[in-house]
mmCIF file of C-alpha atoms and ligand atoms in Angstrom:
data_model
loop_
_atom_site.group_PDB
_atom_site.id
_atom_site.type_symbol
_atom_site.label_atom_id
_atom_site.label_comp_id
_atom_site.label_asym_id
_atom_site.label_seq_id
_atom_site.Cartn_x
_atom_site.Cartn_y
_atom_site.Cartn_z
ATOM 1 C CA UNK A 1 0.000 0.000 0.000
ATOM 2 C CA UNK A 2 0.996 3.447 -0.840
ATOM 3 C CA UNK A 3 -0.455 7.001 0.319
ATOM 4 C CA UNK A 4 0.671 10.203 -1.245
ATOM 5 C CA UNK A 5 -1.611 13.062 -1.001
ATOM 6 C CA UNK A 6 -0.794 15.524 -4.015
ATOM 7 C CA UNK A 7 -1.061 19.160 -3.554
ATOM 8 C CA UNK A 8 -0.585 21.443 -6.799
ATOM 9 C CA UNK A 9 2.954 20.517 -8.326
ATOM 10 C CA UNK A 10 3.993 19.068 -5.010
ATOM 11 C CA UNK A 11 3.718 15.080 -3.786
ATOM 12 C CA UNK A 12 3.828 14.347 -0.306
ATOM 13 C CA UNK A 13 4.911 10.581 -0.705
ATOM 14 C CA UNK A 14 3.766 9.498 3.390
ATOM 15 C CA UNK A 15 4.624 5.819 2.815
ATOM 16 C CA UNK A 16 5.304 3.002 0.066
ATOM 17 C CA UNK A 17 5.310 -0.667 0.150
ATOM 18 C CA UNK A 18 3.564 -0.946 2.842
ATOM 19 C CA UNK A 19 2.651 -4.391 3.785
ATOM 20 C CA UNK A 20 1.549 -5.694 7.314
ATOM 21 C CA UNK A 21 -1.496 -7.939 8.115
ATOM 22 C CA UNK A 22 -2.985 -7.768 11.683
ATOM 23 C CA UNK A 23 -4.543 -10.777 13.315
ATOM 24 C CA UNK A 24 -8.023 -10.970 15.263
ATOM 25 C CA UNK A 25 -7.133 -9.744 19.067
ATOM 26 C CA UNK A 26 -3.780 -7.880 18.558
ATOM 27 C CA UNK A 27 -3.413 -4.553 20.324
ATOM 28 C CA UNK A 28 -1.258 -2.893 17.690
ATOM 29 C CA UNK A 29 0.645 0.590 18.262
ATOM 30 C CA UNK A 30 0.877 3.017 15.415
ATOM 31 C CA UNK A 31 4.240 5.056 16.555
ATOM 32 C CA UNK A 32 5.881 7.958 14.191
ATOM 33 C CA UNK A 33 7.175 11.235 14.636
ATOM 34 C CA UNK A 34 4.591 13.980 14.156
ATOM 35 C CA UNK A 35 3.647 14.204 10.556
ATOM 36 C CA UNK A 36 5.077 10.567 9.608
ATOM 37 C CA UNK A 37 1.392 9.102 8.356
ATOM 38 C CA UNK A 38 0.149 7.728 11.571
ATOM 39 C CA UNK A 39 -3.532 9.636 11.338
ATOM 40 C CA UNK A 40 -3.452 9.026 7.557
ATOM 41 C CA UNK A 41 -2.584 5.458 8.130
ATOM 42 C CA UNK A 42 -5.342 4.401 10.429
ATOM 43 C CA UNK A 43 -8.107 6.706 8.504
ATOM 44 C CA UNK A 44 -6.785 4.064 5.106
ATOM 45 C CA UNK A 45 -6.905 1.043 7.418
ATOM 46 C CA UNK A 46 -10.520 2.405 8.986
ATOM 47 C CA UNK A 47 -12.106 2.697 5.190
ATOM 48 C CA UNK A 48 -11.933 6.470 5.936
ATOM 49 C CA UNK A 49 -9.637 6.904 3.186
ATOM 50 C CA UNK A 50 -8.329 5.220 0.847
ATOM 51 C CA UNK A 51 -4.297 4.224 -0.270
ATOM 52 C CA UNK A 52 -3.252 5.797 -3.486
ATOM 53 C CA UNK A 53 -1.919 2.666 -4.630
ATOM 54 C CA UNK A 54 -2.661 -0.993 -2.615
ATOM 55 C CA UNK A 55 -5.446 -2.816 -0.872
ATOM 56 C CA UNK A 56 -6.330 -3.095 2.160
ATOM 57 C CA UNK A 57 -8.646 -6.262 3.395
ATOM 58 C CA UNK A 58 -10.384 -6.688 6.293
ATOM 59 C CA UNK A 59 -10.971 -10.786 6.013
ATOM 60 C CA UNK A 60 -12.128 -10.783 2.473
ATOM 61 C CA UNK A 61 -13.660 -7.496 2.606
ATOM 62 C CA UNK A 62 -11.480 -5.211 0.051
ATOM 63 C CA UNK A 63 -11.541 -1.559 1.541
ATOM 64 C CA UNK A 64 -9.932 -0.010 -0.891
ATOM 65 C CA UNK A 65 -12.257 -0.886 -3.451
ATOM 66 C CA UNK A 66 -15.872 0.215 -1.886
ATOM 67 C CA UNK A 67 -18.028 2.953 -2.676
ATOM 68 C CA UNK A 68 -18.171 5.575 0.152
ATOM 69 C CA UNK A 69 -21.903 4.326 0.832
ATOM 70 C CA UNK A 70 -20.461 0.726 1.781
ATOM 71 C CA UNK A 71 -17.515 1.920 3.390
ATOM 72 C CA UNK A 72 -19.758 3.977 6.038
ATOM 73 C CA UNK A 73 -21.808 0.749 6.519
ATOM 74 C CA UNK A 74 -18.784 -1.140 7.215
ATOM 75 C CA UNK A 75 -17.607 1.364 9.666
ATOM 76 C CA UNK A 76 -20.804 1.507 11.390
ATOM 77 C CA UNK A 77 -20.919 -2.667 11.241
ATOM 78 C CA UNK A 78 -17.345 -3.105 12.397
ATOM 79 C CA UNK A 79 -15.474 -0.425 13.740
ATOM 80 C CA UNK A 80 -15.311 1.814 16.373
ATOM 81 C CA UNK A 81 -13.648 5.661 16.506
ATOM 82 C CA UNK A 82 -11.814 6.904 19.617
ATOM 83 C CA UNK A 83 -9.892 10.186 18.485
ATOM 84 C CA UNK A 84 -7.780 12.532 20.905
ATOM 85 C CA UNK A 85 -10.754 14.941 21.077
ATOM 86 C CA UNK A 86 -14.008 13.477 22.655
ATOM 87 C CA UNK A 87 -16.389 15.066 19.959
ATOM 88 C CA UNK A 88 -18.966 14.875 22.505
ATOM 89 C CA UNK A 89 -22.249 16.376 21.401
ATOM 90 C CA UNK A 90 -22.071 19.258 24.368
ATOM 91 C CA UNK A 91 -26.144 19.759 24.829
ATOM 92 C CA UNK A 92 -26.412 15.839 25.327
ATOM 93 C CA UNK A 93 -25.756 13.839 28.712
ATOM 94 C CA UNK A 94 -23.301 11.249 29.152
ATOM 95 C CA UNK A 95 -25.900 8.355 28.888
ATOM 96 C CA UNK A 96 -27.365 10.281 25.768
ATOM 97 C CA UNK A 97 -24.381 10.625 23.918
ATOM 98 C CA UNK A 98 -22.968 6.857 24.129
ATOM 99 C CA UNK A 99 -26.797 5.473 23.584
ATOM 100 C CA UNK A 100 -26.957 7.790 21.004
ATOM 101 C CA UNK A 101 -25.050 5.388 17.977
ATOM 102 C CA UNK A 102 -27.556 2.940 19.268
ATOM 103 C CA UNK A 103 -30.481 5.449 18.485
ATOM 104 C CA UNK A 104 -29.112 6.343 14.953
ATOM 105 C CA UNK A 105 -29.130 2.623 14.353
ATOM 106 C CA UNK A 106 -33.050 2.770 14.825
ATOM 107 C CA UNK A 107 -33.201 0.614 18.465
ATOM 108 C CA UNK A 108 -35.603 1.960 20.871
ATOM 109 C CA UNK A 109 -34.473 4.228 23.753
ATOM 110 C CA UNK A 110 -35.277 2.203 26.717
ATOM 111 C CA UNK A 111 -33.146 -0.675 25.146
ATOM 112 C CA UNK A 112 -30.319 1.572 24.019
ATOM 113 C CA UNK A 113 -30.116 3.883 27.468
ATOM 114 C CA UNK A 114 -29.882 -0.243 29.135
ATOM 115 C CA UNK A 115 -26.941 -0.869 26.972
ATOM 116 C CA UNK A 116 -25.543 2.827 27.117
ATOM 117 C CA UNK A 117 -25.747 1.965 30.771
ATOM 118 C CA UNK A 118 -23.548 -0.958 30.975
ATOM 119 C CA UNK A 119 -21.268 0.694 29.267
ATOM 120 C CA UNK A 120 -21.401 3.665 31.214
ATOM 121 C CA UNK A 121 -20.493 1.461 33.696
ATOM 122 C CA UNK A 122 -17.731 -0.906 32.015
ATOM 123 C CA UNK A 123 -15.504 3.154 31.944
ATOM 124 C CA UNK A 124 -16.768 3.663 35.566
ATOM 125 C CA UNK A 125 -19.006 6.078 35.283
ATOM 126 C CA UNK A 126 -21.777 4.942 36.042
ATOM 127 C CA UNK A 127 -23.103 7.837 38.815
ATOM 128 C CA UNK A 128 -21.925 10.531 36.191
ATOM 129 C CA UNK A 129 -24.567 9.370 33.032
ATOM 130 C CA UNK A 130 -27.026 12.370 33.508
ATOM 131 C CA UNK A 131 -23.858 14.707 33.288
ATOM 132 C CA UNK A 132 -23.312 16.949 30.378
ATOM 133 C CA UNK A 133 -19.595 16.507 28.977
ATOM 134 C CA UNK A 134 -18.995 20.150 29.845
ATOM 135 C CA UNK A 135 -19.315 18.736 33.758
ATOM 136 C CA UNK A 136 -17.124 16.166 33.406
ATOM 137 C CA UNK A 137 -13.343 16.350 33.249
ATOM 138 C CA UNK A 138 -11.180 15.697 29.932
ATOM 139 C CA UNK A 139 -10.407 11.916 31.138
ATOM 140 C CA UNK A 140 -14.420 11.828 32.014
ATOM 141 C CA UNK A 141 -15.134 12.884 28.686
ATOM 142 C CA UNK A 142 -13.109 10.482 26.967
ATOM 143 C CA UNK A 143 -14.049 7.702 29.148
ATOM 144 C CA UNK A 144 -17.731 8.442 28.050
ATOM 145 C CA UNK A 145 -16.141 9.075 24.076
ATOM 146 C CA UNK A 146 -14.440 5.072 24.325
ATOM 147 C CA UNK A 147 -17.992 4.127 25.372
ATOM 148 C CA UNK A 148 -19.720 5.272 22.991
ATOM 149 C CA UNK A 149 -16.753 3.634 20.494
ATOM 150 C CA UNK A 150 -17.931 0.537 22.346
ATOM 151 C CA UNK A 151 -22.140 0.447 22.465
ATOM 152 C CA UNK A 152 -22.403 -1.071 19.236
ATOM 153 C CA UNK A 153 -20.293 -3.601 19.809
ATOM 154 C CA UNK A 154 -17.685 -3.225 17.341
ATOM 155 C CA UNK A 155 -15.189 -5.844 16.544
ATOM 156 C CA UNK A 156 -12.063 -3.263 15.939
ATOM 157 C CA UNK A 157 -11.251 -0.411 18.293
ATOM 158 C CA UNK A 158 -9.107 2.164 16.549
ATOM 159 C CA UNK A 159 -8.243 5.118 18.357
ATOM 160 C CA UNK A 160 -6.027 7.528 17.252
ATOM 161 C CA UNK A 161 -4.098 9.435 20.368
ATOM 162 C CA UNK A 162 -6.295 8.878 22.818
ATOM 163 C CA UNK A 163 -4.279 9.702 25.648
ATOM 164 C CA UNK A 164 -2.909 12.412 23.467
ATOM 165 C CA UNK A 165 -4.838 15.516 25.603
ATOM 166 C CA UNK A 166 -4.277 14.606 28.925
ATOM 167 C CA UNK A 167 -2.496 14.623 31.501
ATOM 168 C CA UNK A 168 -0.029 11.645 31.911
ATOM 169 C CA UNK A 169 -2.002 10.079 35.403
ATOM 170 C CA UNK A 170 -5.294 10.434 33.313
ATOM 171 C CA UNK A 171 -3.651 9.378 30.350
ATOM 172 C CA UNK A 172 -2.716 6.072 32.111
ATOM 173 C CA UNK A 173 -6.157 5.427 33.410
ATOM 174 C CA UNK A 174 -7.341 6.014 30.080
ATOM 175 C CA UNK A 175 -4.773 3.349 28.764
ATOM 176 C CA UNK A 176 -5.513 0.964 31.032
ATOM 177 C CA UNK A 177 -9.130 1.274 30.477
ATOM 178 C CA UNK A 178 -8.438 0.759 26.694
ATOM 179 C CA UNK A 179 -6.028 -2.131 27.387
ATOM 180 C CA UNK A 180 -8.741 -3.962 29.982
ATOM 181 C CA UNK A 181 -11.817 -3.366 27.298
ATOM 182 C CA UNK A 182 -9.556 -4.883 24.409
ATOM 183 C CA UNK A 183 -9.082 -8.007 26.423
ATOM 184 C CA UNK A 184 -12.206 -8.328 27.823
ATOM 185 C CA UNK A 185 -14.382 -8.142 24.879
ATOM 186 C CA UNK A 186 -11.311 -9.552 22.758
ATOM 187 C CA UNK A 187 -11.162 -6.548 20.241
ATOM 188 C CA UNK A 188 -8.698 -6.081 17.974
ATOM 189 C CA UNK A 189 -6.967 -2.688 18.658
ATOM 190 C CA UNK A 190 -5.132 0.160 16.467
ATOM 191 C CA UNK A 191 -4.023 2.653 18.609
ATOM 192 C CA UNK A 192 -1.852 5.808 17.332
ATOM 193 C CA UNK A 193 0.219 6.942 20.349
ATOM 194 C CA UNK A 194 2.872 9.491 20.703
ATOM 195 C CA UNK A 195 3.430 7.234 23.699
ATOM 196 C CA UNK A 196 6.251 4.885 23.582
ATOM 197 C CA UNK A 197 5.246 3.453 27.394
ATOM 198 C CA UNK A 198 1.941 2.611 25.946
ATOM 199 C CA UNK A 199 3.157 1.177 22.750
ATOM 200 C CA UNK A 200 5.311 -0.759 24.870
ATOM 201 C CA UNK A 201 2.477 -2.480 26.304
ATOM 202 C CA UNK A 202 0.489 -3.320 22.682
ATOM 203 C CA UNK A 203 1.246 -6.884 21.455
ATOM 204 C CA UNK A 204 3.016 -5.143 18.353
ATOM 205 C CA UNK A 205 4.215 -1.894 17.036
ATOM 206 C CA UNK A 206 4.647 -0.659 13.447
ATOM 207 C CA UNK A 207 6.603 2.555 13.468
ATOM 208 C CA UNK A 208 6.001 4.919 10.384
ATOM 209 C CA UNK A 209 9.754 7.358 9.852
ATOM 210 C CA UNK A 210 10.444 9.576 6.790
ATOM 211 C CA UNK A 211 8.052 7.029 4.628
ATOM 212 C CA UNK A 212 9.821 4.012 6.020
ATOM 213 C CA UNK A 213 7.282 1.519 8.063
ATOM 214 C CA UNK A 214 9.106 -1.119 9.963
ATOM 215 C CA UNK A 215 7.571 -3.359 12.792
ATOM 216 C CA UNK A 216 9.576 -2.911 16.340
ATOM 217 C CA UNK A 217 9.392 -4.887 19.315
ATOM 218 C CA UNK A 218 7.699 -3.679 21.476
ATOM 219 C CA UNK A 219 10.098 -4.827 24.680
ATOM 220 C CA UNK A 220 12.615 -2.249 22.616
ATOM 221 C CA UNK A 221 10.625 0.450 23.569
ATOM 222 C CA UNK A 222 11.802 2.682 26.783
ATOM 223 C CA UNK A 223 9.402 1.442 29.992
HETATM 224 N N1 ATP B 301 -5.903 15.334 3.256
HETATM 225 C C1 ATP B 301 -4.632 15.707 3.210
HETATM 226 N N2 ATP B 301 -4.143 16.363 2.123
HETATM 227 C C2 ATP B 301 -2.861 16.731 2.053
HETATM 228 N N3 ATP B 301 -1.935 16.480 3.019
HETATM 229 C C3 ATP B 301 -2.375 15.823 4.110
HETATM 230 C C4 ATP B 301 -3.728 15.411 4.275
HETATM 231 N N4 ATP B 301 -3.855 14.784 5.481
HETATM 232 C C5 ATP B 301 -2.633 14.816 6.035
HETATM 233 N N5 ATP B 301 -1.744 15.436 5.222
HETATM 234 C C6 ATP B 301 -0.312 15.619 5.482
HETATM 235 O O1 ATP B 301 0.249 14.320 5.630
HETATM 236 C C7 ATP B 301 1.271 14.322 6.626
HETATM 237 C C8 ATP B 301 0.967 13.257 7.639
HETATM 238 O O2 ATP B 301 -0.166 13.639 8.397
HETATM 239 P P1 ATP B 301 -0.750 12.702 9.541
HETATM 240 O O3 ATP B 301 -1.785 13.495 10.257
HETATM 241 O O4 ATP B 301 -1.131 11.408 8.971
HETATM 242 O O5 ATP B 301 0.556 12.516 10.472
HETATM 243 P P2 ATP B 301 0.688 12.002 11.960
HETATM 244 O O6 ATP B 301 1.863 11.086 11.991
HETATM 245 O O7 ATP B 301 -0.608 11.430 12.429
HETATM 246 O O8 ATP B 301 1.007 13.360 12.724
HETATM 247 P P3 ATP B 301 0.692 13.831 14.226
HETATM 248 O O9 ATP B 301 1.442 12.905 15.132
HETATM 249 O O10 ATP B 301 1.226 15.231 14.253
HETATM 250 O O11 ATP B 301 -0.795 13.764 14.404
HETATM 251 C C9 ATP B 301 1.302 15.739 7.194
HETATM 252 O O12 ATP B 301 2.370 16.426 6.577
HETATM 253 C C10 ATP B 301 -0.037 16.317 6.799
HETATM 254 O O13 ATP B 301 0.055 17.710 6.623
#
């Protein structure tokens, strides 16, 4: 797989022969100096984009090759979004916002606010659902943001720098919270992360440098 993104005259080649597979239940860390491909990278992998030249499967399924109305279908059946900002929606409680993918997807509220709830829960919220995100502190809000990931029951987390806006004692609950909810409901994990302690902790780690993409291990990494 290949990405370049072309601007006027200009190409900005982010990576070439890129070849990796992941397997059903790896945590995988996407590491890379800032403006290396990471974010480009897991939008190609999560049918957001697409590679300028490659495939990319998931199982048969050949991303690179559907039509934007399938690719949104398959991110709705498969995947779910954590990004360093919550995107809460602000005029919504807690409860409201993670039922809400639940709503979209036509089930009825009482049964969606029960799931939102367990989920409220699972990130240990569970006293702070009728809270609007603006109550709630940053690692609140993304706590409620990876539950919401989570209420449909997607089979892939990806989450790109998640930790990225807070502080590092928040950031590690945050991890840890990630790294529990990946084992317990045996996702398979993409995670971008500035983060070499965290990366350090994923089962593997492809690292993305000056359009080079090599796999590391992740024992390599400093603790
Ligand atoms: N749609 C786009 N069109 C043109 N250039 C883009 C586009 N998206 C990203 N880029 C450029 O591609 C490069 C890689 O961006 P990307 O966000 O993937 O890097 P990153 O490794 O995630 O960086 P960071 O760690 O700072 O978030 C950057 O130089 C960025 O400006």
């Amino acid at each position: 797989m290949a990405k370049v993104f072309r601007s006027g005259s200009t190409d900005l080649r982010l990576f070439e022969n890129l070849s990796f597979q992941v397997m059903k239940g790896e945590m995988v860390a996407i590491v890379g100096d800032s403006g290396s491909g990471k974010s480009s990278l897991l939008h190609i992998l999560g049918a957001l984009d697409r590679p300028s030249d490659g495939d990319v499967y998931f199982a048969e399924l050949r991303l690179a090759k559907l039509s934007e109305a399938a690719a949104a279908e398959f991110r709705n059946r498969e995947l779910g979004f954590v990004w360093q900002f919550h995107y809460l929606l602000p005029e919504f409680t807690a409860l409201e916002n993670i039922a809400m993918p639940l709503l979209v997807r036509g089930l009825g509220r009482r049964e969606a606010e029960t799931e939102a709830r367990h989920w409220l829960n699972e990130v240990g919220l569970l006293d702070r659902g009728h809270h609007r995100p603006g109550e709630l502190s940053g690692g609140e809000q993304q706590r409620v943001a990876l539950a919401r990931a989570l209420v449909t029951r997607p089979k892939v987390l990806m989450a790109d720098e998640p930790t990225g806006d807070l502080d590092n004692r928040t950031a590690e609950t945050v991890f840890n919270l990630i790294a529990r909810l990946h084992r317990d409901y045996q996702l398979t994990s993409l995670i971008v992360t500035h983060n070499l302690a965290f990366a350090r902790r994923c089962d593997r780690v492809i690292r993305l440098a000056a359009g080079v993409v090599d796999e590391v291990e992740p024992q390599s990494l400093p603790a």
